[in-house]
CSV table of N, CA and C and ligand atoms in Angstrom, one decimal:
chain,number,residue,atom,x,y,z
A,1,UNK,N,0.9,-1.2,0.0
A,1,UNK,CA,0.0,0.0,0.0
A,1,UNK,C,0.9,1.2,0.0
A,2,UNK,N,0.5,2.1,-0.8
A,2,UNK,CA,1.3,3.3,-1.1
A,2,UNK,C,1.4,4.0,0.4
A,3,UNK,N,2.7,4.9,0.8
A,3,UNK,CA,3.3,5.5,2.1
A,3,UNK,C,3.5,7.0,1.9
A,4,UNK,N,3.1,7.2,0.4
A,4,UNK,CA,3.3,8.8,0.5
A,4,UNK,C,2.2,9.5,0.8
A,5,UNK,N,2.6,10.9,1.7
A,5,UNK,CA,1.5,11.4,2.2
A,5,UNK,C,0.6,12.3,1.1
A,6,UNK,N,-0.8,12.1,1.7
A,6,UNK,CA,-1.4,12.5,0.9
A,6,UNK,C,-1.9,14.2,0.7
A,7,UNK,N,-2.2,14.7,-0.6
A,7,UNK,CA,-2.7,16.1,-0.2
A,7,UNK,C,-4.0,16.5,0.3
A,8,UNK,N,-4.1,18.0,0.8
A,8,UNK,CA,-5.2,18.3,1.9
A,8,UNK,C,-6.3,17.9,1.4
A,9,UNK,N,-6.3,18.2,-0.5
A,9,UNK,CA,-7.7,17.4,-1.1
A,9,UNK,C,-8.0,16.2,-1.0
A,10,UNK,N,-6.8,15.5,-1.4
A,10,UNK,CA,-6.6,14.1,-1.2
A,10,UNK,C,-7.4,13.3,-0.3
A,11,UNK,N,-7.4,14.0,1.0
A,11,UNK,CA,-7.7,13.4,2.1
A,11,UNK,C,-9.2,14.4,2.5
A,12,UNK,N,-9.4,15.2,2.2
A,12,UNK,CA,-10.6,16.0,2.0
A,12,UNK,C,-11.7,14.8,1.4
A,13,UNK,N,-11.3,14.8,0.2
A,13,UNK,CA,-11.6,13.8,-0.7
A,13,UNK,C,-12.5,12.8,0.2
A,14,UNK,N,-11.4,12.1,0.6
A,14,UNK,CA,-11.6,10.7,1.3
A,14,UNK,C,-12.5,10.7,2.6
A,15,UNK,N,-12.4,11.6,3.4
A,15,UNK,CA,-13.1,12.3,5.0
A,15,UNK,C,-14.4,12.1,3.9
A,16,UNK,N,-14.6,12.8,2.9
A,16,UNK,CA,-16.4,13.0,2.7
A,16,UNK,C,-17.1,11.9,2.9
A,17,UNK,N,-16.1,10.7,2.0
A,17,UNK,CA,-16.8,9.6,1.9
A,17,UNK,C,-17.0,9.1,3.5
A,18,UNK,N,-16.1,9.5,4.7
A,18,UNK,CA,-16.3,8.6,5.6
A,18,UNK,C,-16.9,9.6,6.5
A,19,UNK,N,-18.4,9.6,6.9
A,19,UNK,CA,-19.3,10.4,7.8
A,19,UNK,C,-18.7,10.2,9.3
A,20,UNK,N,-18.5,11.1,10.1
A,20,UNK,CA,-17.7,11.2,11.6
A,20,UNK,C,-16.5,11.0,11.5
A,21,UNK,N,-15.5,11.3,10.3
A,21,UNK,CA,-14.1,11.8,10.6
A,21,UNK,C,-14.2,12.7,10.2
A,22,UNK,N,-12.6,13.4,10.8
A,22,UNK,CA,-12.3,14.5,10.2
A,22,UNK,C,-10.9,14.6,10.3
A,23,UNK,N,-10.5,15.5,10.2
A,23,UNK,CA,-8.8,15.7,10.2
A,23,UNK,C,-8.5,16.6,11.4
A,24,UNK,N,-7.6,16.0,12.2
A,24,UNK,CA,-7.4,16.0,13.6
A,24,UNK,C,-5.8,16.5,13.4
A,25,UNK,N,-5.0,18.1,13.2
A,25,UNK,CA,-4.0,17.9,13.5
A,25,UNK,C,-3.5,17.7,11.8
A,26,UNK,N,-2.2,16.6,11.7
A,26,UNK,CA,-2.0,16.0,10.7
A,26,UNK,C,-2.2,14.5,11.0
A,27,UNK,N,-3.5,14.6,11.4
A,27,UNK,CA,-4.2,12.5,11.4
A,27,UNK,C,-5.4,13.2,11.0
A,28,UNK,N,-6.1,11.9,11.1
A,28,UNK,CA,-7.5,11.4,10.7
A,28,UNK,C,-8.5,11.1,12.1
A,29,UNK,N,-9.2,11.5,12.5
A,29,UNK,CA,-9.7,11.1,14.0
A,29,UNK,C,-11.1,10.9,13.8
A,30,UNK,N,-11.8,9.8,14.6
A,30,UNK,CA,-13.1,9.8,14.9
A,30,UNK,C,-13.8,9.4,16.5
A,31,UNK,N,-14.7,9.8,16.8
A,31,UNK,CA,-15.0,9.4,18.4
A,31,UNK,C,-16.3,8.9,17.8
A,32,UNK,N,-16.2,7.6,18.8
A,32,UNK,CA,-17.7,6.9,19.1
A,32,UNK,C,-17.9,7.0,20.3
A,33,UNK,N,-19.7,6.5,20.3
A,33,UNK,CA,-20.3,6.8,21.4
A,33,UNK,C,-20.7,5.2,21.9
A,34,UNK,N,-20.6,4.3,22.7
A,34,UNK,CA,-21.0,3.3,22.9
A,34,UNK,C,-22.4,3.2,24.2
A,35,UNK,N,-22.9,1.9,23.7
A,35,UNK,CA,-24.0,1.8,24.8
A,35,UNK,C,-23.7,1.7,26.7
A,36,UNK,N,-22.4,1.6,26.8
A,36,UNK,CA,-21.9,1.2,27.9
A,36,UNK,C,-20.1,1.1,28.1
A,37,UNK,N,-19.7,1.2,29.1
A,37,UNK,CA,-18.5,1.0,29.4
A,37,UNK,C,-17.8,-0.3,28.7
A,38,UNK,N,-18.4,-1.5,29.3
A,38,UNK,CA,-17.7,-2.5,28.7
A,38,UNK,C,-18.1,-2.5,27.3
A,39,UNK,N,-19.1,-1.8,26.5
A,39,UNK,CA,-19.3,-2.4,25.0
A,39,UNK,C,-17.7,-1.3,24.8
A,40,UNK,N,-17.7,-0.6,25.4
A,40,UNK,CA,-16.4,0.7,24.7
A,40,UNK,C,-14.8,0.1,24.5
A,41,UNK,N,-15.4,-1.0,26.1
A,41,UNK,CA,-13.8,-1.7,25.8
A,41,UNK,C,-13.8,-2.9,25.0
A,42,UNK,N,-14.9,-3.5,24.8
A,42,UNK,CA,-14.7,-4.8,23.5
A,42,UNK,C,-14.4,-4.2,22.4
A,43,UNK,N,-14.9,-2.8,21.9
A,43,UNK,CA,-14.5,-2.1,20.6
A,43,UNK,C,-13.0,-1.9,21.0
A,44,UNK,N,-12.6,-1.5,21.7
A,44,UNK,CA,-11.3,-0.9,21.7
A,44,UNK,C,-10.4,-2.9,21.3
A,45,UNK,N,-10.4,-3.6,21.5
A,45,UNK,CA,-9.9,-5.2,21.8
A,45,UNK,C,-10.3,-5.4,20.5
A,46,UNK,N,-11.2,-5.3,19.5
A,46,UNK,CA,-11.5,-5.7,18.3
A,46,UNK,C,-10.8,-4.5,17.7
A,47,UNK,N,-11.1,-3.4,17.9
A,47,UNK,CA,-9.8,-2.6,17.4
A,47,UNK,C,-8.7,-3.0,16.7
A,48,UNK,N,-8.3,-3.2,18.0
A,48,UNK,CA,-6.5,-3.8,18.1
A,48,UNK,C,-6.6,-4.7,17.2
A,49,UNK,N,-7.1,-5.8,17.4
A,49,UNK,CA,-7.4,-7.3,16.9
A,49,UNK,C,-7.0,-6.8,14.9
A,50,UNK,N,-7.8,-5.5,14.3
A,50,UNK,CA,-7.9,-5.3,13.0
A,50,UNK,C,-6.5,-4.2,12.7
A,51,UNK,N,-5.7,-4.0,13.6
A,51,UNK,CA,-4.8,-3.3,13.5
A,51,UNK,C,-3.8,-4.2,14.0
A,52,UNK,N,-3.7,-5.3,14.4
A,52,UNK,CA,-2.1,-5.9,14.2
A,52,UNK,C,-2.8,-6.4,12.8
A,53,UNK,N,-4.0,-7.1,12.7
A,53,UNK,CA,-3.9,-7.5,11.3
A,53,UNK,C,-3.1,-6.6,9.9
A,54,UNK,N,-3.6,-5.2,10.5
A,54,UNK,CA,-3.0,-4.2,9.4
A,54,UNK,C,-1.6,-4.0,9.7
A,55,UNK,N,-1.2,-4.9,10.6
A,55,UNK,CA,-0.1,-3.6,10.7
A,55,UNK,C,-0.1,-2.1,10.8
A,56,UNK,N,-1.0,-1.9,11.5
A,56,UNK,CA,-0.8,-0.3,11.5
A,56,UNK,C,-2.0,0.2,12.4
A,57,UNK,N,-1.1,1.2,13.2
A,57,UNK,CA,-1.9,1.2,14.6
A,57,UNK,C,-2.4,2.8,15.1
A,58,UNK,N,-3.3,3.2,15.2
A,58,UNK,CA,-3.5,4.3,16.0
A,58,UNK,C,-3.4,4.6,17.3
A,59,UNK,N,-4.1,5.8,17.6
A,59,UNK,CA,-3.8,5.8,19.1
A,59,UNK,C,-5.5,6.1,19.6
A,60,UNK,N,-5.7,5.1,20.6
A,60,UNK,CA,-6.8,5.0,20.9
A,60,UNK,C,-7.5,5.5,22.4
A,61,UNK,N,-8.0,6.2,22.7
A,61,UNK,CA,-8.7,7.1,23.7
A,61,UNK,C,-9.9,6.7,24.5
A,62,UNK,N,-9.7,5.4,25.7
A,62,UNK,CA,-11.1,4.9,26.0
A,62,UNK,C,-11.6,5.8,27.3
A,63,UNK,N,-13.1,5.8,27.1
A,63,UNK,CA,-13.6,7.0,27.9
A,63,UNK,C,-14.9,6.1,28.5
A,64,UNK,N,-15.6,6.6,29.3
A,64,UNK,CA,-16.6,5.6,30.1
A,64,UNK,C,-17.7,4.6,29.0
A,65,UNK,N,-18.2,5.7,28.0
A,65,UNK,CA,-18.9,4.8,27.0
A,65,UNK,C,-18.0,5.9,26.2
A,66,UNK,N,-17.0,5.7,25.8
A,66,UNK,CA,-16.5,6.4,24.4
A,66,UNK,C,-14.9,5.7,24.1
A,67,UNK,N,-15.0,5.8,22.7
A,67,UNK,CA,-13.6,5.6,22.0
A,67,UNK,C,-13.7,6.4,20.9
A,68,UNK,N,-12.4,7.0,21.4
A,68,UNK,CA,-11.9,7.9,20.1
A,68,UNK,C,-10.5,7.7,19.4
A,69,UNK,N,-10.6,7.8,18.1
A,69,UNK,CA,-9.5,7.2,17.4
A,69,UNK,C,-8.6,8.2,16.4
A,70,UNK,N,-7.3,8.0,16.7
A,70,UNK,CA,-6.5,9.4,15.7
A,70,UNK,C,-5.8,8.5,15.1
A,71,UNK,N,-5.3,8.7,14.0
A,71,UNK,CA,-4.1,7.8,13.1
A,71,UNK,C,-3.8,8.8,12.0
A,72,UNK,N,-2.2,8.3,11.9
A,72,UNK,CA,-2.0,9.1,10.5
A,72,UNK,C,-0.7,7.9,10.7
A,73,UNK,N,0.0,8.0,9.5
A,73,UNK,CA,1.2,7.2,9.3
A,73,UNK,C,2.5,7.8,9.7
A,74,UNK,N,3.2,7.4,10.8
A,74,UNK,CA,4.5,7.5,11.2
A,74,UNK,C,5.5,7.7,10.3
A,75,UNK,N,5.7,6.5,9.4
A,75,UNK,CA,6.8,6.5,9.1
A,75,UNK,C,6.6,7.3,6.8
A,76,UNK,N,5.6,8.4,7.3
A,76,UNK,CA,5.4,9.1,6.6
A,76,UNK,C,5.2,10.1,7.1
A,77,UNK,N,5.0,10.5,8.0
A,77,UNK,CA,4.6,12.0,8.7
A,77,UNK,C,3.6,12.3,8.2
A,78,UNK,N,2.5,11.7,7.8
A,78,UNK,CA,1.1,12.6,7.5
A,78,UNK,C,-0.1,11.3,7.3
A,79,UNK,N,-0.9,11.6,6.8
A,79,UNK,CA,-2.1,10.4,6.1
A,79,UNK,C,-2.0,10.0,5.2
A,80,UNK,N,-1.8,8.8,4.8
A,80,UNK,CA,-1.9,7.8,3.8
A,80,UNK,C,-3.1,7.0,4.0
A,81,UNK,N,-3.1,6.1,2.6
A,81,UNK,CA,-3.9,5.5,2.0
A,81,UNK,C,-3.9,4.7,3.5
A,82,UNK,N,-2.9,3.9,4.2
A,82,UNK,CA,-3.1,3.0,5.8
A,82,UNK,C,-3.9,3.5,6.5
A,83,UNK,N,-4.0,4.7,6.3
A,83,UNK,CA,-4.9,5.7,7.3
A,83,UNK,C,-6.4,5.1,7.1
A,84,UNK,N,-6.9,5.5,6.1
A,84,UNK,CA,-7.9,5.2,5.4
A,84,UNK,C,-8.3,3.8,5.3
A,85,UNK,N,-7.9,3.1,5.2
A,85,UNK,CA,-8.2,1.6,4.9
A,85,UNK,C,-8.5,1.1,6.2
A,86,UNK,N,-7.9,1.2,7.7
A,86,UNK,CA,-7.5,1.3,9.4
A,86,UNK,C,-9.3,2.2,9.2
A,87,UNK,N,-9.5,3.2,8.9
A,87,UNK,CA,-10.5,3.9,9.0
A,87,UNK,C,-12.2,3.4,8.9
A,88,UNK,N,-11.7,2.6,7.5
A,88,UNK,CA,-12.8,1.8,6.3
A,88,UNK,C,-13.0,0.5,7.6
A,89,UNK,N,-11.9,0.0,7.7
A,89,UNK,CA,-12.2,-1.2,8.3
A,89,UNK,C,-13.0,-0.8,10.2
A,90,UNK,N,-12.6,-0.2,10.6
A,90,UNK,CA,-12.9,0.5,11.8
A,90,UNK,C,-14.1,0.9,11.5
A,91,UNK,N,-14.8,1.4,10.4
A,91,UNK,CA,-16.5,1.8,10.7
A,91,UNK,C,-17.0,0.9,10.4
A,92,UNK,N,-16.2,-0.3,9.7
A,92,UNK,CA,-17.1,-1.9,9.1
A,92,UNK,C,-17.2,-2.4,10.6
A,93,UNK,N,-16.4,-2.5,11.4
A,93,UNK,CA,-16.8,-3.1,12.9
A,93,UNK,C,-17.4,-2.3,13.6
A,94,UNK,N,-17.9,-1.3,13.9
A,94,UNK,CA,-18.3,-0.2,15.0
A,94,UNK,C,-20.2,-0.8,15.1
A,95,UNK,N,-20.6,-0.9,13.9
A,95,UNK,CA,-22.3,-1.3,14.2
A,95,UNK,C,-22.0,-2.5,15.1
A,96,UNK,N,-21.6,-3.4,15.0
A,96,UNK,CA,-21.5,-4.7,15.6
A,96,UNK,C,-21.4,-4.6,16.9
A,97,UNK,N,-20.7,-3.2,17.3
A,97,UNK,CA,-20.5,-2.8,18.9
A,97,UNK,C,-21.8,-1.4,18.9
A,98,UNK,N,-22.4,-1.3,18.3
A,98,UNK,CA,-23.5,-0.7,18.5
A,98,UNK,C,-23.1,1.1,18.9
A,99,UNK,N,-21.8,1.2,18.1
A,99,UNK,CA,-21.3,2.3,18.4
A,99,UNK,C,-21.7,3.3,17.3
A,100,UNK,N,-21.8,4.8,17.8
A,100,UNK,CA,-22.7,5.8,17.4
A,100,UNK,C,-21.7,6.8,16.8
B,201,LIG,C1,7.5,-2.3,12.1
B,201,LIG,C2,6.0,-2.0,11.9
B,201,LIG,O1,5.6,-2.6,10.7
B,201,LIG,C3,5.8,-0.5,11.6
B,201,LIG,O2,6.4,0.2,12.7
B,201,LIG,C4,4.3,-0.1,11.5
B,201,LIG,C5,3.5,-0.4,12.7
B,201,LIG,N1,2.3,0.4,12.8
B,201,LIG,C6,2.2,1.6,12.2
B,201,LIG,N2,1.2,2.4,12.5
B,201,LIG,C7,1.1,3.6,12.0
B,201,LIG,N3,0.0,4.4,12.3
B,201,LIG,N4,2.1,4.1,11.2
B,201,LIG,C8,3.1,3.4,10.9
B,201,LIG,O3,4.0,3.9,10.2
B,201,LIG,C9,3.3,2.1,11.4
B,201,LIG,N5,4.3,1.3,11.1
């Protein structure tokens, strides 16, 4: 998967398509809302679970019913395509945890 960072359209671009991100900084960030404490921490555990799969890891923020998620790519200094795909896959799991 391509490592070079992307431009502000670029990633403009991509945020439309994904409803509750936005650009956080030089990352990508989104906060959910969960039904409860422990549903917040089984999302955070399935999280992880789809980020060693990716290889590529955000930084994740657990709150009583909330998790909030920032990523951009390290070893590019800005957002990449990893970003986005970490992002895609992360709203494919979130209904499952009933997160808002
Ligand atoms: C060695 C390992 O593959 C690299 O450090 C991976 C790990 N996870 C990562 N996560 C993120 N967000 N950016 C990276 O550049 C990155 N690199």
């Amino acid at each position: 998967m391509p490592q070079e960072p992307l431009s502000q359209t670029e990633v403009d671009e991509r945020l439309a398509r994904l409803p509750g991100w936005s650009r956080e900084g030089d990352r990508i960030a989104r906060a959910y809302r969960l039904a409860s404490h422990f549903a917040a921490t089984a999302m955070v555990v399935h999280i992880a679970q789809v980020q060693e799969e990716l290889d590529h890891h955000s930084d994740l923020t657990l709150g009583y019913d909330t998790v909030s998620v920032t990523v951009n790519t390290h070893t590019a200094g800005g957002v990449t395509e990893r970003d986005f795909a970490l992002a895609r896959r992360i709203e494919e799991l979130a209904p499952g945890h009933g997160a808002q």
